[in-house]
Amino acid sequence: MSKKNIAVLKGGRSLERSVSLKSGGRVEKALRELGYRVEAIDVDARLVRRLKELKPDAAFIAMHGSGGEDGTVQELLDILGIPYTGSDVLPSVRCMDKVLTKHIFVADGIPTPPFYAFNRDAFQQLGAADTLPYIGEELGFPIVVKPSSQGSALGIRFAHNVDELPAALISAFSFDDKVLLEKYVKGRELAVSIIGKEPRTLPIVEAIPKSEFFDFESRYTMGKADYVVPAEIPGEVAATAAEISLKVFSVLQCSGFGRVDIIMDEDNGLHVLEINTIPGLTETSLMPMAAEADGIGFNGLVEEVLAAALESA
Ligand SMILES: Nc1ncnc2c1ncn2[C@@H]1O[C@H](COP(=O)(O)OP(=O)(O)O)[C@@H](O)[C@H]1O
Ligand SMILES: [Mg+2]
């Protein structure tokens, strides 16, 4: 059997470009070790031309954030008829948008912190700023202010009182036209990775950042966070976290792989923050740690994610 050709898509122009280059580099190496022929593409205006020349058997999308994780590249690959890893267009579009995702969580009974959301027009044209005291009373402080469509904690600010809300909102609006104001949940951060054609969970990872929260720096700088895998939490809580995460994955119609971010509060209650359809695959990323703990390792993770894409072709 001749070796399959796989195009690894990485980079792009999102703010998570540097993370994607690292994820992509590791995926390329893994695929070569697994015996595939690999072409790496740093995604830019030549993408479609390159793909038409290469005619790969599949594309491994190692991109995070806008352009790569939000359905844009997936749409092009659909048009070109090239199978690709991870979720289809619809779940990619939905999961990239935290506001939309959280409305779906609420509709489907998935526990998620209470929230309000605004777009820029509501602020600039409808006087939404006047609702901030009400929101402060409803949610209590601190309030987590986030751009709706970002990753790696970019643009996230904590407002500790009503006076800090405007600056936090302005910061979030500099990343996106839509922002989310979310109730702060004090607790432990759990990441539940999901993989496979028949989706299953990998061992849960607890991230223990050394700063106020799990921000960009604590994620990608060695030593700025501690990780415990499998997370040392009661067995029944781990089972519930796995069950909720599989439900999130299925409700949002995700496929291939994904990672659900959860906060476990002081009473062991679980609160889902989001699902990532293309989890980070860098040296310090959570899903690769889960794969090591599971025993499939990084190469096993890559092989299984690719197999799901090739099978669905
Ligand atoms: N409601 C919340 N309560 C407490 N911490 C939060 C909350 N929302 C976000 N955080 C912190 O911000 C980080 C990033 O938030 P998340 O919603 O997962 O967005 P991102 O897509 O940037 O990862 C979390 O890992 C956590 O440290
Ligand atoms: Mg997250």
PDB file of N, CA and C in Angstrom, residues 106-171:
ATOM      1  N   VAL A 106     -27.118  25.986  27.736  1.00  0.00           N
ATOM      2  CA  VAL A 106     -28.294  26.260  28.574  1.00  0.00           C
ATOM      3  C   VAL A 106     -29.494  25.484  28.029  1.00  0.00           C
ATOM      4  N   ALA A 107     -29.674  25.524  26.708  1.00  0.00           N
ATOM      5  CA  ALA A 107     -30.821  24.842  26.097  1.00  0.00           C
ATOM      6  C   ALA A 107     -30.767  23.337  26.331  1.00  0.00           C
ATOM      7  N   ASP A 108     -29.544  22.785  26.405  1.00  0.00           N
ATOM      8  CA  ASP A 108     -29.411  21.337  26.541  1.00  0.00           C
ATOM      9  C   ASP A 108     -29.109  20.876  27.969  1.00  0.00           C
ATOM     10  N   GLY A 109     -29.246  21.788  28.917  1.00  0.00           N
ATOM     11  CA  GLY A 109     -29.065  21.390  30.315  1.00  0.00           C
ATOM     12  C   GLY A 109     -27.632  21.091  30.713  1.00  0.00           C
ATOM     13  N   ILE A 110     -26.678  21.666  30.019  1.00  0.00           N
ATOM     14  CA  ILE A 110     -25.265  21.477  30.390  1.00  0.00           C
ATOM     15  C   ILE A 110     -24.886  22.613  31.339  1.00  0.00           C
ATOM     16  N   PRO A 111     -24.351  22.284  32.522  1.00  0.00           N
ATOM     17  CA  PRO A 111     -24.074  23.345  33.495  1.00  0.00           C
ATOM     18  C   PRO A 111     -22.965  24.279  33.024  1.00  0.00           C
ATOM     19  N   THR A 112     -23.248  25.578  33.046  1.00  0.00           N
ATOM     20  CA  THR A 112     -22.257  26.571  32.605  1.00  0.00           C
ATOM     21  C   THR A 112     -22.481  27.822  33.456  1.00  0.00           C
ATOM     22  N   PRO A 113     -21.442  28.590  33.754  1.00  0.00           N
ATOM     23  CA  PRO A 113     -21.666  29.765  34.611  1.00  0.00           C
ATOM     24  C   PRO A 113     -22.661  30.736  33.973  1.00  0.00           C
ATOM     25  N   PRO A 114     -23.523  31.383  34.808  1.00  0.00           N
ATOM     26  CA  PRO A 114     -24.463  32.382  34.286  1.00  0.00           C
ATOM     27  C   PRO A 114     -23.706  33.486  33.548  1.00  0.00           C
ATOM     28  N   PHE A 115     -24.369  34.095  32.566  1.00  0.00           N
ATOM     29  CA  PHE A 115     -23.655  35.062  31.723  1.00  0.00           C
ATOM     30  C   PHE A 115     -24.620  36.042  31.075  1.00  0.00           C
ATOM     31  N   TYR A 116     -24.060  37.127  30.572  1.00  0.00           N
ATOM     32  CA  TYR A 116     -24.756  38.058  29.688  1.00  0.00           C
ATOM     33  C   TYR A 116     -23.818  38.329  28.527  1.00  0.00           C
ATOM     34  N   ALA A 117     -24.390  38.712  27.398  1.00  0.00           N
ATOM     35  CA  ALA A 117     -23.535  38.992  26.237  1.00  0.00           C
ATOM     36  C   ALA A 117     -24.035  40.223  25.503  1.00  0.00           C
ATOM     37  N   PHE A 118     -23.108  40.943  24.905  1.00  0.00           N
ATOM     38  CA  PHE A 118     -23.439  42.136  24.131  1.00  0.00           C
ATOM     39  C   PHE A 118     -22.628  42.169  22.863  1.00  0.00           C
ATOM     40  N   ASN A 119     -23.148  42.813  21.860  1.00  0.00           N
ATOM     41  CA  ASN A 119     -22.269  43.128  20.751  1.00  0.00           C
ATOM     42  C   ASN A 119     -21.942  44.628  20.798  1.00  0.00           C
ATOM     43  N   ARG A 120     -21.022  44.993  19.932  1.00  0.00           N
ATOM     44  CA  ARG A 120     -20.521  46.368  19.938  1.00  0.00           C
ATOM     45  C   ARG A 120     -21.660  47.382  19.716  1.00  0.00           C
ATOM     46  N   ASP A 121     -22.592  47.034  18.822  1.00  0.00           N
ATOM     47  CA  ASP A 121     -23.699  47.951  18.530  1.00  0.00           C
ATOM     48  C   ASP A 121     -24.533  48.236  19.773  1.00  0.00           C
ATOM     49  N   ALA A 122     -24.757  47.220  20.593  1.00  0.00           N
ATOM     50  CA  ALA A 122     -25.551  47.416  21.801  1.00  0.00           C
ATOM     51  C   ALA A 122     -24.885  48.472  22.684  1.00  0.00           C
ATOM     52  N   PHE A 123     -23.571  48.468  22.678  1.00  0.00           N
ATOM     53  CA  PHE A 123     -22.835  49.455  23.472  1.00  0.00           C
ATOM     54  C   PHE A 123     -22.824  50.825  22.847  1.00  0.00           C
ATOM     55  N   GLN A 124     -22.507  50.827  21.556  1.00  0.00           N
ATOM     56  CA  GLN A 124     -22.313  52.124  20.909  1.00  0.00           C
ATOM     57  C   GLN A 124     -23.627  52.802  20.562  1.00  0.00           C
ATOM     58  N   GLN A 125     -24.665  52.019  20.308  1.00  0.00           N
ATOM     59  CA  GLN A 125     -25.903  52.635  19.812  1.00  0.00           C
ATOM     60  C   GLN A 125     -27.123  52.449  20.700  1.00  0.00           C
ATOM     61  N   LEU A 126     -27.087  51.490  21.620  1.00  0.00           N
ATOM     62  CA  LEU A 126     -28.300  51.213  22.391  1.00  0.00           C
ATOM     63  C   LEU A 126     -28.158  51.482  23.884  1.00  0.00           C
ATOM     64  N   GLY A 127     -27.020  52.019  24.276  1.00  0.00           N
ATOM     65  CA  GLY A 127     -26.860  52.388  25.686  1.00  0.00           C
ATOM     66  C   GLY A 127     -26.691  51.214  26.632  1.00  0.00           C
ATOM     67  N   ALA A 128     -26.119  50.123  26.147  1.00  0.00           N
ATOM     68  CA  ALA A 128     -25.971  48.922  26.979  1.00  0.00           C
ATOM     69  C   ALA A 128     -25.150  49.174  28.239  1.00  0.00           C
ATOM     70  N   ALA A 129     -24.297  50.189  28.229  1.00  0.00           N
ATOM     71  CA  ALA A 129     -23.461  50.465  29.412  1.00  0.00           C
ATOM     72  C   ALA A 129     -24.311  50.699  30.655  1.00  0.00           C
ATOM     73  N   ASP A 130     -25.521  51.214  30.457  1.00  0.00           N
ATOM     74  CA  ASP A 130     -26.385  51.482  31.610  1.00  0.00           C
ATOM     75  C   ASP A 130     -26.879  50.213  32.305  1.00  0.00           C
ATOM     76  N   THR A 131     -26.685  49.067  31.676  1.00  0.00           N
ATOM     77  CA  THR A 131     -27.114  47.817  32.317  1.00  0.00           C
ATOM     78  C   THR A 131     -26.020  47.243  33.222  1.00  0.00           C
ATOM     79  N   LEU A 132     -24.837  47.845  33.179  1.00  0.00           N
ATOM     80  CA  LEU A 132     -23.721  47.220  33.915  1.00  0.00           C
ATOM     81  C   LEU A 132     -23.960  47.104  35.424  1.00  0.00           C
ATOM     82  N   PRO A 133     -24.546  48.133  36.077  1.00  0.00           N
ATOM     83  CA  PRO A 133     -24.797  47.963  37.516  1.00  0.00           C
ATOM     84  C   PRO A 133     -25.723  46.773  37.794  1.00  0.00           C
ATOM     85  N   TYR A 134     -26.741  46.585  36.934  1.00  0.00           N
ATOM     86  CA  TYR A 134     -27.659  45.453  37.088  1.00  0.00           C
ATOM     87  C   TYR A 134     -26.900  44.129  36.924  1.00  0.00           C
ATOM     88  N   ILE A 135     -26.080  44.084  35.886  1.00  0.00           N
ATOM     89  CA  ILE A 135     -25.312  42.855  35.638  1.00  0.00           C
ATOM     90  C   ILE A 135     -24.390  42.553  36.823  1.00  0.00           C
ATOM     91  N   GLY A 136     -23.778  43.612  37.350  1.00  0.00           N
ATOM     92  CA  GLY A 136     -22.910  43.445  38.519  1.00  0.00           C
ATOM     93  C   GLY A 136     -23.670  42.826  39.686  1.00  0.00           C
ATOM     94  N   GLU A 137     -24.890  43.310  39.907  1.00  0.00           N
ATOM     95  CA  GLU A 137     -25.678  42.769  41.011  1.00  0.00           C
ATOM     96  C   GLU A 137     -26.086  41.325  40.757  1.00  0.00           C
ATOM     97  N   GLU A 138     -26.445  41.038  39.533  1.00  0.00           N
ATOM     98  CA  GLU A 138     -26.897  39.675  39.207  1.00  0.00           C
ATOM     99  C   GLU A 138     -25.772  38.653  39.296  1.00  0.00           C
ATOM    100  N   LEU A 139     -24.620  39.001  38.712  1.00  0.00           N
ATOM    101  CA  LEU A 139     -23.537  38.014  38.630  1.00  0.00           C
ATOM    102  C   LEU A 139     -22.630  38.048  39.856  1.00  0.00           C
ATOM    103  N   GLY A 140     -22.523  39.209  40.511  1.00  0.00           N
ATOM    104  CA  GLY A 140     -21.565  39.355  41.609  1.00  0.00           C
ATOM    105  C   GLY A 140     -20.158  39.504  41.061  1.00  0.00           C
ATOM    106  N   PHE A 141     -19.242  40.004  41.878  1.00  0.00           N
ATOM    107  CA  PHE A 141     -17.867  40.215  41.405  1.00  0.00           C
ATOM    108  C   PHE A 141     -16.929  39.196  42.032  1.00  0.00           C
ATOM    109  N   PRO A 142     -15.796  38.886  41.362  1.00  0.00           N
ATOM    110  CA  PRO A 142     -15.414  39.410  40.048  1.00  0.00           C
ATOM    111  C   PRO A 142     -16.281  38.857  38.912  1.00  0.00           C
ATOM    112  N   ILE A 143     -16.280  39.609  37.815  1.00  0.00           N
ATOM    113  CA  ILE A 143     -16.937  39.144  36.593  1.00  0.00           C
ATOM    114  C   ILE A 143     -15.843  38.894  35.560  1.00  0.00           C
ATOM    115  N   VAL A 144     -15.967  37.770  34.859  1.00  0.00           N
ATOM    116  CA  VAL A 144     -14.984  37.452  33.825  1.00  0.00           C
ATOM    117  C   VAL A 144     -15.500  38.020  32.502  1.00  0.00           C
ATOM    118  N   VAL A 145     -14.722  38.894  31.890  1.00  0.00           N
ATOM    119  CA  VAL A 145     -15.122  39.522  30.629  1.00  0.00           C
ATOM    120  C   VAL A 145     -14.276  38.911  29.515  1.00  0.00           C
ATOM    121  N   LYS A 146     -14.937  38.354  28.519  1.00  0.00           N
ATOM    122  CA  LYS A 146     -14.174  37.682  27.447  1.00  0.00           C
ATOM    123  C   LYS A 146     -14.715  38.044  26.072  1.00  0.00           C
ATOM    124  N   PRO A 147     -13.822  38.130  25.091  1.00  0.00           N
ATOM    125  CA  PRO A 147     -14.285  38.202  23.707  1.00  0.00           C
ATOM    126  C   PRO A 147     -14.966  36.875  23.374  1.00  0.00           C
ATOM    127  N   SER A 148     -16.027  36.927  22.566  1.00  0.00           N
ATOM    128  CA  SER A 148     -16.761  35.695  22.298  1.00  0.00           C
ATOM    129  C   SER A 148     -15.938  34.673  21.518  1.00  0.00           C
ATOM    130  N   SER A 149     -15.160  35.172  20.555  1.00  0.00           N
ATOM    131  CA  SER A 149     -14.415  34.246  19.694  1.00  0.00           C
ATOM    132  C   SER A 149     -12.910  34.442  19.831  1.00  0.00           C
ATOM    133  N   GLN A 150     -12.338  33.876  20.835  1.00  0.00           N
ATOM    134  CA  GLN A 150     -10.885  33.900  20.978  1.00  0.00           C
ATOM    135  C   GLN A 150     -10.468  32.617  21.648  1.00  0.00           C
ATOM    136  N   GLY A 151      -9.172  32.424  21.772  1.00  0.00           N
ATOM    137  CA  GLY A 151      -8.681  31.253  22.487  1.00  0.00           C
ATOM    138  C   GLY A 151      -7.454  31.639  23.275  1.00  0.00           C
ATOM    139  N   SER A 152      -6.874  30.642  23.959  1.00  0.00           N
ATOM    140  CA  SER A 152      -5.639  30.862  24.728  1.00  0.00           C
ATOM    141  C   SER A 152      -5.773  31.993  25.741  1.00  0.00           C
ATOM    142  N   ALA A 153      -6.986  32.261  26.197  1.00  0.00           N
ATOM    143  CA  ALA A 153      -7.255  33.291  27.223  1.00  0.00           C
ATOM    144  C   ALA A 153      -6.939  34.704  26.739  1.00  0.00           C
ATOM    145  N   LEU A 154      -6.778  34.898  25.437  1.00  0.00           N
ATOM    146  CA  LEU A 154      -6.464  36.233  24.924  1.00  0.00           C
ATOM    147  C   LEU A 154      -7.664  37.154  25.091  1.00  0.00           C
ATOM    148  N   GLY A 155      -7.425  38.342  25.602  1.00  0.00           N
ATOM    149  CA  GLY A 155      -8.487  39.335  25.751  1.00  0.00           C
ATOM    150  C   GLY A 155      -9.354  39.148  26.987  1.00  0.00           C
ATOM    151  N   ILE A 156      -9.079  38.143  27.805  1.00  0.00           N
ATOM    152  CA  ILE A 156      -9.901  37.903  28.998  1.00  0.00           C
ATOM    153  C   ILE A 156      -9.418  38.783  30.155  1.00  0.00           C
ATOM    154  N   ARG A 157     -10.375  39.477  30.786  1.00  0.00           N
ATOM    155  CA  ARG A 157     -10.034  40.324  31.936  1.00  0.00           C
ATOM    156  C   ARG A 157     -11.023  40.038  33.059  1.00  0.00           C
ATOM    157  N   PHE A 158     -10.552  40.167  34.281  1.00  0.00           N
ATOM    158  CA  PHE A 158     -11.430  40.023  35.442  1.00  0.00           C
ATOM    159  C   PHE A 158     -11.769  41.419  35.954  1.00  0.00           C
ATOM    160  N   ALA A 159     -13.044  41.732  36.068  1.00  0.00           N
ATOM    161  CA  ALA A 159     -13.452  43.006  36.660  1.00  0.00           C
ATOM    162  C   ALA A 159     -13.827  42.734  38.115  1.00  0.00           C
ATOM    163  N   HIS A 160     -13.162  43.429  39.039  1.00  0.00           N
ATOM    164  CA  HIS A 160     -13.379  43.151  40.466  1.00  0.00           C
ATOM    165  C   HIS A 160     -14.472  44.010  41.078  1.00  0.00           C
ATOM    166  N   ASN A 161     -14.888  45.052  40.341  1.00  0.00           N
ATOM    167  CA  ASN A 161     -16.012  45.890  40.793  1.00  0.00           C
ATOM    168  C   ASN A 161     -16.574  46.579  39.555  1.00  0.00           C
ATOM    169  N   VAL A 162     -17.697  47.286  39.758  1.00  0.00           N
ATOM    170  CA  VAL A 162     -18.399  47.845  38.602  1.00  0.00           C
ATOM    171  C   VAL A 162     -17.532  48.876  37.859  1.00  0.00           C
ATOM    172  N   ASP A 163     -16.651  49.548  38.590  1.00  0.00           N
ATOM    173  CA  ASP A 163     -15.793  50.547  37.939  1.00  0.00           C
ATOM    174  C   ASP A 163     -14.779  49.914  36.986  1.00  0.00           C
ATOM    175  N   GLU A 164     -14.468  48.664  37.210  1.00  0.00           N
ATOM    176  CA  GLU A 164     -13.487  48.007  36.333  1.00  0.00           C
ATOM    177  C   GLU A 164     -14.130  47.394  35.082  1.00  0.00           C
ATOM    178  N   LEU A 165     -15.473  47.394  35.049  1.00  0.00           N
ATOM    179  CA  LEU A 165     -16.131  46.753  33.897  1.00  0.00           C
ATOM    180  C   LEU A 165     -15.875  47.463  32.558  1.00  0.00           C
ATOM    181  N   PRO A 166     -15.997  48.815  32.501  1.00  0.00           N
ATOM    182  CA  PRO A 166     -15.808  49.453  31.193  1.00  0.00           C
ATOM    183  C   PRO A 166     -14.448  49.157  30.556  1.00  0.00           C
ATOM    184  N   ALA A 167     -13.389  49.232  31.340  1.00  0.00           N
ATOM    185  CA  ALA A 167     -12.056  48.986  30.765  1.00  0.00           C
ATOM    186  C   ALA A 167     -11.933  47.532  30.308  1.00  0.00           C
ATOM    187  N   ALA A 168     -12.517  46.622  31.096  1.00  0.00           N
ATOM    188  CA  ALA A 168     -12.454  45.207  30.709  1.00  0.00           C
ATOM    189  C   ALA A 168     -13.226  44.986  29.407  1.00  0.00           C
ATOM    190  N   LEU A 169     -14.352  45.689  29.277  1.00  0.00           N
ATOM    191  CA  LEU A 169     -15.150  45.547  28.058  1.00  0.00           C
ATOM    192  C   LEU A 169     -14.410  46.120  26.848  1.00  0.00           C
ATOM    193  N   ILE A 170     -13.809  47.270  27.037  1.00  0.00           N
ATOM    194  CA  ILE A 170     -13.078  47.879  25.918  1.00  0.00           C
ATOM    195  C   ILE A 170     -11.964  46.941  25.467  1.00  0.00           C
ATOM    196  N   SER A 171     -11.294  46.348  26.442  1.00  0.00           N
ATOM    197  CA  SER A 171     -10.223  45.406  26.099  1.00  0.00           C
ATOM    198  C   SER A 171     -10.797  44.218  25.312  1.00  0.00           C
TER     199      SER A 171
END
